[in-house]
Amino acid sequence: MAAELENRQSGDTALLMQAFEVFTHASNSLESAFSQLQSQVRTLTEELEAKNLELEKSLREKQEAQDYLRKILERLPCGVIVFDQNGGITLCNPMASDVLGAHTAGSLLPETRGFFAASASADLTGKEIESEFSLNGRNRVLATSGTSLSNEEGEATGTLHIIRDVTEMKALQERNKRVERLSAMGEMAVELAHEIRNPLGSIELFASLLVKELSGDSRRWAENIRIGTRSLNTIVSNMLQFANPVQAELSKVNLHDVIGEIAKFTEPIMSQRQVGLETCLTARHPVISGDHELLKQMMLNLVFNAMKAMPSRGSLIIRTRDIGTKLELEIQDTGIGIPAEYLDRIFDPFFTTNRNGTGLGLSVVHQIVEKHSGTIRVTSEMNRGTCFVITFGREPQEGIL
């Protein structure tokens, strides 16, 4: 009995040992499989993280590229607009929006739609299409070139258009053409002026002789001829001076003597227009370094300009005064005045408010003042008159520091 019990226990122990060995083997296999699984998970996690980093980098680079392209589009000096196949706007940079005043296809003017259609059809020629539009209340000239867009499969996806506002360029081209025409006309005018000047001198001389010899109406008519020729001679002189400025030949010039000559020269026309001339010459030392003939022309232009502002009756006052080391010349009229908005432009060549004027008189005045290192300023009040003030450096006097 005891032996049987011992054998049974021995068999149970063997079974238990066998079961333990199986369990240990299974446990080791499971542990190995789990370790392999952990390794695979780590590998997959690392690969996933690497892919995520790569994707993030790609997205970041794509976003940076988009931002870079967007900034380029925003800063381009020309407009860029893209249409899809249905005519809808898929891209419109700020310059295109400003030029066209449109952000959507619906806000485009009908004529600009046709403009872009023509631009796209001209893609093969490589030429720009130009057209004039009224945009935002202003006439603008736009130039555009278009090209077709397609995807990787070669299917058309829309059209891209580059827009340039060439309004200012066209205006500049027109101004250049005008300047060229004016230059050619100026050269011709100078030639004509030279041809006219000599006969004018003869006409004025004979008219002066007739004034001395005739009386009554005949004398008045001769006086009108003399006045007309003097005015015409002034216009010719202005044209020649402006077109071909002469160098000032400086010497000592007494400005009071020049004023006296001008007063005598313009007396007939002033008398005819019933314009009174008053002089108030208080400068103690009126001698300046200047060109006598140019100063006469300058003063004559100012006097004629004043008389034109006084069609009938009026007063013209010429003053001189000492201002420290400077000499000031003032010519004041009681004419119609100059509008405030024109005061900054009156010395510009060809600018005039007089339909019969050339716009050269005051420009020549300014030119002559600059040749004498002087300054000129003007004040005016509508229906009250205008005052020109010119300041010259004075020629040093003996005994005066």
Short mmCIF file of C-alpha atoms in Angstrom, two decimals, residues 282-286 321-322:
data_model
loop_
_atom_site.label_atom_id
_atom_site.label_comp_id
_atom_site.label_asym_id
_atom_site.label_seq_id
_atom_site.Cartn_x
_atom_site.Cartn_y
_atom_site.Cartn_z
CA THR A 282 12.92 156.03 -52.29
CA ALA A 283 16.02 153.83 -52.70
CA ARG A 284 19.04 156.01 -51.94
CA HIS A 285 21.45 153.78 -53.87
CA PRO A 286 19.60 152.21 -56.84
CA ARG A 321 13.26 150.95 -51.43
CA ASP A 322 16.36 150.01 -49.45
#
